[in-house]
mmCIF file of N, CA and C in Angstrom:
data_model
loop_
_atom_site.group_PDB
_atom_site.id
_atom_site.type_symbol
_atom_site.label_atom_id
_atom_site.label_comp_id
_atom_site.label_asym_id
_atom_site.label_seq_id
_atom_site.Cartn_x
_atom_site.Cartn_y
_atom_site.Cartn_z
ATOM 1 N N MET A 1397 120.762 -67.577 129.907
ATOM 2 C CA MET A 1397 121.727 -67.794 130.966
ATOM 3 C C MET A 1397 122.369 -69.178 130.830
ATOM 4 N N LYS A 1398 121.574 -70.189 130.505
ATOM 5 C CA LYS A 1398 122.134 -71.538 130.380
ATOM 6 C C LYS A 1398 123.186 -71.579 129.280
ATOM 7 N N THR A 1399 122.937 -70.898 128.173
ATOM 8 C CA THR A 1399 123.899 -70.850 127.072
ATOM 9 C C THR A 1399 125.200 -70.200 127.525
ATOM 10 N N LEU A 1400 125.101 -69.138 128.304
ATOM 11 C CA LEU A 1400 126.293 -68.470 128.816
ATOM 12 C C LEU A 1400 127.075 -69.394 129.748
ATOM 13 N N LEU A 1401 126.375 -70.088 130.632
ATOM 14 C CA LEU A 1401 127.041 -71.040 131.532
ATOM 15 C C LEU A 1401 127.748 -72.127 130.729
ATOM 16 N N ASP A 1402 127.053 -72.663 129.721
ATOM 17 C CA ASP A 1402 127.647 -73.692 128.860
ATOM 18 C C ASP A 1402 128.918 -73.181 128.194
ATOM 19 N N SER A 1403 128.874 -71.949 127.702
ATOM 20 C CA SER A 1403 130.036 -71.383 127.005
ATOM 21 C C SER A 1403 131.221 -71.170 127.937
ATOM 22 N N LYS A 1404 130.948 -71.049 129.232
ATOM 23 C CA LYS A 1404 132.020 -70.879 130.220
ATOM 24 C C LYS A 1404 132.473 -72.214 130.825
ATOM 25 N N GLY A 1405 131.958 -73.325 130.264
ATOM 26 C CA GLY A 1405 132.365 -74.638 130.753
ATOM 27 C C GLY A 1405 131.604 -75.091 131.984
ATOM 28 N N LEU A 1406 130.542 -74.393 132.333
ATOM 29 C CA LEU A 1406 129.730 -74.755 133.493
ATOM 30 C C LEU A 1406 128.446 -75.429 133.001
ATOM 31 N N THR A 1407 128.619 -76.559 132.357
ATOM 32 C CA THR A 1407 127.509 -77.256 131.731
ATOM 33 C C THR A 1407 126.732 -78.050 132.770
ATOM 34 N N ILE A 1408 125.449 -77.753 132.875
ATOM 35 C CA ILE A 1408 124.555 -78.472 133.780
ATOM 36 C C ILE A 1408 123.303 -78.850 133.009
ATOM 37 N N ASN A 1409 122.625 -79.891 133.457
ATOM 38 C CA ASN A 1409 121.415 -80.306 132.748
ATOM 39 C C ASN A 1409 120.270 -79.342 133.059
ATOM 40 N N SER A 1410 119.192 -79.491 132.333
ATOM 41 C CA SER A 1410 118.054 -78.567 132.460
ATOM 42 C C SER A 1410 117.432 -78.597 133.850
ATOM 43 N N GLN A 1411 117.350 -79.777 134.443
ATOM 44 C CA GLN A 1411 116.768 -79.902 135.778
ATOM 45 C C GLN A 1411 117.614 -79.151 136.810
ATOM 46 N N THR A 1412 118.922 -79.290 136.737
ATOM 47 C CA THR A 1412 119.812 -78.579 137.657
ATOM 48 C C THR A 1412 119.741 -77.081 137.414
ATOM 49 N N PHE A 1413 119.657 -76.691 136.145
ATOM 50 C CA PHE A 1413 119.529 -75.275 135.829
ATOM 51 C C PHE A 1413 118.257 -74.697 136.436
ATOM 52 N N GLU A 1414 117.159 -75.431 136.349
ATOM 53 C CA GLU A 1414 115.897 -74.963 136.936
ATOM 54 C C GLU A 1414 116.029 -74.752 138.445
ATOM 55 N N LEU A 1415 116.723 -75.657 139.113
ATOM 56 C CA LEU A 1415 116.946 -75.501 140.558
ATOM 57 C C LEU A 1415 117.789 -74.265 140.853
ATOM 58 N N LEU A 1416 118.826 -74.071 140.059
ATOM 59 C CA LEU A 1416 119.683 -72.895 140.221
ATOM 60 C C LEU A 1416 118.872 -71.619 139.990
ATOM 61 N N TRP A 1417 118.058 -71.632 138.934
ATOM 62 C CA TRP A 1417 117.229 -70.467 138.607
ATOM 63 C C TRP A 1417 116.258 -70.165 139.749
ATOM 64 N N LYS A 1418 115.595 -71.189 140.262
ATOM 65 C CA LYS A 1418 114.632 -70.981 141.352
ATOM 66 C C LYS A 1418 115.319 -70.443 142.599
ATOM 67 N N ARG A 1419 116.533 -70.893 142.846
ATOM 68 C CA ARG A 1419 117.265 -70.467 144.046
ATOM 69 C C ARG A 1419 117.693 -68.995 143.958
ATOM 70 N N TYR A 1420 118.084 -68.538 142.775
ATOM 71 C CA TYR A 1420 118.679 -67.208 142.653
ATOM 72 C C TYR A 1420 117.806 -66.168 141.963
ATOM 73 N N SER A 1421 116.618 -66.553 141.485
ATOM 74 C CA SER A 1421 115.755 -65.576 140.816
ATOM 75 C C SER A 1421 114.567 -65.226 141.701
ATOM 76 N N SER A 1422 113.911 -64.163 141.329
ATOM 77 C CA SER A 1422 112.713 -63.729 142.034
ATOM 78 C C SER A 1422 111.695 -63.265 141.007
ATOM 79 N N LYS A 1423 110.511 -63.848 141.052
ATOM 80 C CA LYS A 1423 109.431 -63.488 140.126
ATOM 81 C C LYS A 1423 109.860 -63.636 138.666
ATOM 82 N N GLY A 1424 110.635 -64.697 138.393
ATOM 83 C CA GLY A 1424 111.050 -64.985 137.023
ATOM 84 C C GLY A 1424 112.165 -64.131 136.484
ATOM 85 N N ARG A 1425 112.772 -63.314 137.340
ATOM 86 C CA ARG A 1425 113.870 -62.435 136.924
ATOM 87 C C ARG A 1425 115.057 -62.636 137.852
ATOM 88 N N MET A 1426 116.237 -62.361 137.327
ATOM 89 C CA MET A 1426 117.443 -62.480 138.132
ATOM 90 C C MET A 1426 118.229 -61.179 138.032
ATOM 91 N N THR A 1427 118.569 -60.619 139.178
ATOM 92 C CA THR A 1427 119.384 -59.402 139.180
ATOM 93 C C THR A 1427 120.819 -59.754 138.784
ATOM 94 N N PHE A 1428 121.572 -58.747 138.403
ATOM 95 C CA PHE A 1428 122.973 -58.969 138.051
ATOM 96 C C PHE A 1428 123.728 -59.546 139.241
ATOM 97 N N ASP A 1429 123.485 -59.008 140.434
ATOM 98 C CA ASP A 1429 124.172 -59.506 141.630
ATOM 99 C C ASP A 1429 123.856 -60.980 141.886
ATOM 100 N N ASP A 1430 122.592 -61.362 141.699
ATOM 101 C CA ASP A 1430 122.215 -62.765 141.881
ATOM 102 C C ASP A 1430 122.822 -63.646 140.792
ATOM 103 N N PHE A 1431 122.929 -63.108 139.584
ATOM 104 C CA PHE A 1431 123.587 -63.846 138.506
ATOM 105 C C PHE A 1431 125.041 -64.118 138.868
ATOM 106 N N VAL A 1432 125.723 -63.088 139.328
ATOM 107 C CA VAL A 1432 127.132 -63.259 139.717
ATOM 108 C C VAL A 1432 127.246 -64.268 140.858
ATOM 109 N N ALA A 1433 126.389 -64.138 141.866
ATOM 110 C CA ALA A 1433 126.422 -65.065 143.000
ATOM 111 C C ALA A 1433 126.175 -66.496 142.541
ATOM 112 N N SER A 1434 125.225 -66.694 141.628
ATOM 113 C CA SER A 1434 124.929 -68.056 141.172
ATOM 114 C C SER A 1434 126.072 -68.651 140.370
ATOM 115 N N THR A 1435 126.718 -67.856 139.537
ATOM 116 C CA THR A 1435 127.823 -68.389 138.744
ATOM 117 C C THR A 1435 129.051 -68.643 139.608
ATOM 118 N N VAL A 1436 129.293 -67.802 140.597
ATOM 119 C CA VAL A 1436 130.412 -68.023 141.525
ATOM 120 C C VAL A 1436 130.183 -69.310 142.309
ATOM 121 N N LYS A 1437 128.964 -69.507 142.798
ATOM 122 C CA LYS A 1437 128.626 -70.726 143.536
ATOM 123 C C LYS A 1437 128.786 -71.951 142.651
ATOM 124 N N LEU A 1438 128.251 -71.890 141.435
ATOM 125 C CA LEU A 1438 128.347 -73.012 140.510
ATOM 126 C C LEU A 1438 129.801 -73.326 140.168
ATOM 127 N N GLN A 1439 130.605 -72.306 139.956
ATOM 128 C CA GLN A 1439 132.026 -72.516 139.650
ATOM 129 C C GLN A 1439 132.741 -73.150 140.838
ATOM 130 N N ALA A 1440 132.461 -72.679 142.050
ATOM 131 C CA ALA A 1440 133.097 -73.246 143.246
ATOM 132 C C ALA A 1440 132.716 -74.710 143.427
ATOM 133 N N LEU A 1441 131.443 -75.029 143.254
ATOM 134 C CA LEU A 1441 130.998 -76.417 143.379
ATOM 135 C C LEU A 1441 131.636 -77.296 142.301
ATOM 136 N N THR A 1442 131.711 -76.777 141.083
ATOM 137 C CA THR A 1442 132.320 -77.520 139.983
ATOM 138 C C THR A 1442 133.797 -77.785 140.262
ATOM 139 N N ASP A 1443 134.515 -76.770 140.720
ATOM 140 C CA ASP A 1443 135.939 -76.926 141.027
ATOM 141 C C ASP A 1443 136.162 -77.966 142.125
ATOM 142 N N ARG A 1444 135.363 -77.920 143.162
ATOM 143 C CA ARG A 1444 135.509 -78.883 144.260
ATOM 144 C C ARG A 1444 135.158 -80.300 143.821
ATOM 145 N N PHE A 1445 134.137 -80.411 142.978
ATOM 146 C CA PHE A 1445 133.779 -81.714 142.440
ATOM 147 C C PHE A 1445 134.933 -82.290 141.632
ATOM 148 N N LYS A 1446 135.518 -81.477 140.759
ATOM 149 C CA LYS A 1446 136.604 -81.948 139.893
ATOM 150 C C LYS A 1446 137.826 -82.390 140.701
ATOM 151 N N LYS A 1447 138.052 -81.764 141.859
ATOM 152 C CA LYS A 1447 139.172 -82.178 142.715
ATOM 153 C C LYS A 1447 138.951 -83.573 143.292
ATOM 154 N N ARG A 1448 137.704 -83.989 143.405
ATOM 155 C CA ARG A 1448 137.346 -85.293 143.979
ATOM 156 C C ARG A 1448 136.945 -86.316 142.925
ATOM 157 N N LEU A 1449 137.119 -85.975 141.662
ATOM 158 C CA LEU A 1449 136.679 -86.818 140.565
ATOM 159 C C LEU A 1449 137.354 -88.184 140.608
ATOM 160 N N VAL A 1450 136.562 -89.230 140.471
ATOM 161 C CA VAL A 1450 137.060 -90.599 140.429
ATOM 162 C C VAL A 1450 137.277 -90.967 138.968
ATOM 163 N N THR A 1451 138.461 -91.492 138.660
ATOM 164 C CA THR A 1451 138.763 -91.866 137.281
ATOM 165 C C THR A 1451 138.814 -93.384 137.148
ATOM 166 N N GLY A 1452 138.805 -93.841 135.927
ATOM 167 C CA GLY A 1452 138.932 -95.267 135.660
ATOM 168 C C GLY A 1452 137.634 -96.042 135.731
ATOM 169 N N LEU A 1453 136.511 -95.359 135.768
ATOM 170 C CA LEU A 1453 135.227 -96.055 135.786
ATOM 171 C C LEU A 1453 134.835 -96.440 134.364
ATOM 172 N N ASN A 1454 134.151 -97.542 134.230
ATOM 173 C CA ASN A 1454 133.700 -97.996 132.910
ATOM 174 C C ASN A 1454 132.305 -97.445 132.619
ATOM 175 N N CYS A 1455 132.174 -96.126 132.644
ATOM 176 C CA CYS A 1455 130.893 -95.507 132.315
ATOM 177 C C CYS A 1455 131.150 -94.132 131.723
ATOM 178 N N ASP A 1456 130.147 -93.625 131.050
ATOM 179 C CA ASP A 1456 130.239 -92.278 130.486
ATOM 180 C C ASP A 1456 129.611 -91.314 131.488
ATOM 181 N N CYS A 1457 130.223 -91.217 132.665
ATOM 182 C CA CYS A 1457 129.663 -90.403 133.739
ATOM 183 C C CYS A 1457 130.801 -89.767 134.529
ATOM 184 N N GLN A 1458 130.451 -88.847 135.376
ATOM 185 C CA GLN A 1458 131.419 -88.239 136.279
ATOM 186 C C GLN A 1458 130.986 -88.548 137.699
ATOM 187 N N VAL A 1459 131.905 -89.093 138.486
ATOM 188 C CA VAL A 1459 131.621 -89.487 139.856
ATOM 189 C C VAL A 1459 132.724 -88.931 140.743
ATOM 190 N N ALA A 1460 132.321 -88.396 141.897
ATOM 191 C CA ALA A 1460 133.276 -87.908 142.880
ATOM 192 C C ALA A 1460 132.916 -88.503 144.231
ATOM 193 N N THR A 1461 133.904 -88.591 145.106
ATOM 194 C CA THR A 1461 133.640 -89.106 146.448
ATOM 195 C C THR A 1461 133.868 -87.997 147.471
ATOM 196 N N PHE A 1462 132.943 -87.904 148.409
ATOM 197 C CA PHE A 1462 132.990 -86.915 149.475
ATOM 198 C C PHE A 1462 132.569 -87.577 150.774
ATOM 199 N N SER A 1463 133.174 -87.156 151.867
ATOM 200 C CA SER A 1463 132.613 -87.509 153.166
ATOM 201 C C SER A 1463 131.431 -86.573 153.408
ATOM 202 N N LEU A 1464 130.620 -86.881 154.375
ATOM 203 C CA LEU A 1464 129.489 -86.004 154.690
ATOM 204 C C LEU A 1464 129.978 -84.602 155.037
ATOM 205 N N GLU A 1465 131.026 -84.511 155.840
ATOM 206 C CA GLU A 1465 131.549 -83.202 156.243
ATOM 207 C C GLU A 1465 132.069 -82.409 155.042
ATOM 208 N N GLU A 1466 132.775 -83.100 154.127
ATOM 209 C CA GLU A 1466 133.286 -82.429 152.937
ATOM 210 C C GLU A 1466 132.137 -81.920 152.058
ATOM 211 N N PHE A 1467 131.101 -82.731 151.927
ATOM 212 C CA PHE A 1467 129.949 -82.329 151.129
ATOM 213 C C PHE A 1467 129.274 -81.092 151.719
ATOM 214 N N ILE A 1468 129.083 -81.085 153.038
ATOM 215 C CA ILE A 1468 128.441 -79.953 153.705
ATOM 216 C C ILE A 1468 129.286 -78.698 153.554
ATOM 217 N N LYS A 1469 130.592 -78.816 153.777
ATOM 218 C CA LYS A 1469 131.472 -77.651 153.622
ATOM 219 C C LYS A 1469 131.420 -77.113 152.194
ATOM 220 N N THR A 1470 131.465 -77.997 151.210
ATOM 221 C CA THR A 1470 131.423 -77.589 149.813
ATOM 222 C C THR A 1470 130.096 -76.897 149.494
ATOM 223 N N SER A 1471 129.012 -77.433 150.001
ATOM 224 C CA SER A 1471 127.698 -76.867 149.715
ATOM 225 C C SER A 1471 127.465 -75.527 150.388
ATOM 226 N N LEU A 1472 128.102 -75.302 151.512
ATOM 227 C CA LEU A 1472 127.891 -74.056 152.260
ATOM 228 C C LEU A 1472 128.723 -72.897 151.749
ATOM 229 N N LEU A 1473 129.677 -73.142 150.888
ATOM 230 C CA LEU A 1473 130.530 -72.054 150.397
ATOM 231 C C LEU A 1473 129.750 -71.063 149.586
#
């Protein structure tokens, strides 16, 4: 699954992938519906993050700014 996400441009680190897996799988397996739900959620979060991306930083990182309300709304989608 991680390889598929990477190939679709939804690259996340192993720790984040483990959290995603734990959230959407049951007994070490993930149904197709849960797979779709997890990728839709990940894509929505990624899109919202990219809209808030801060540029011009002197680091090899990605940083976005959110108010608390914006973060909660984004997370609840």
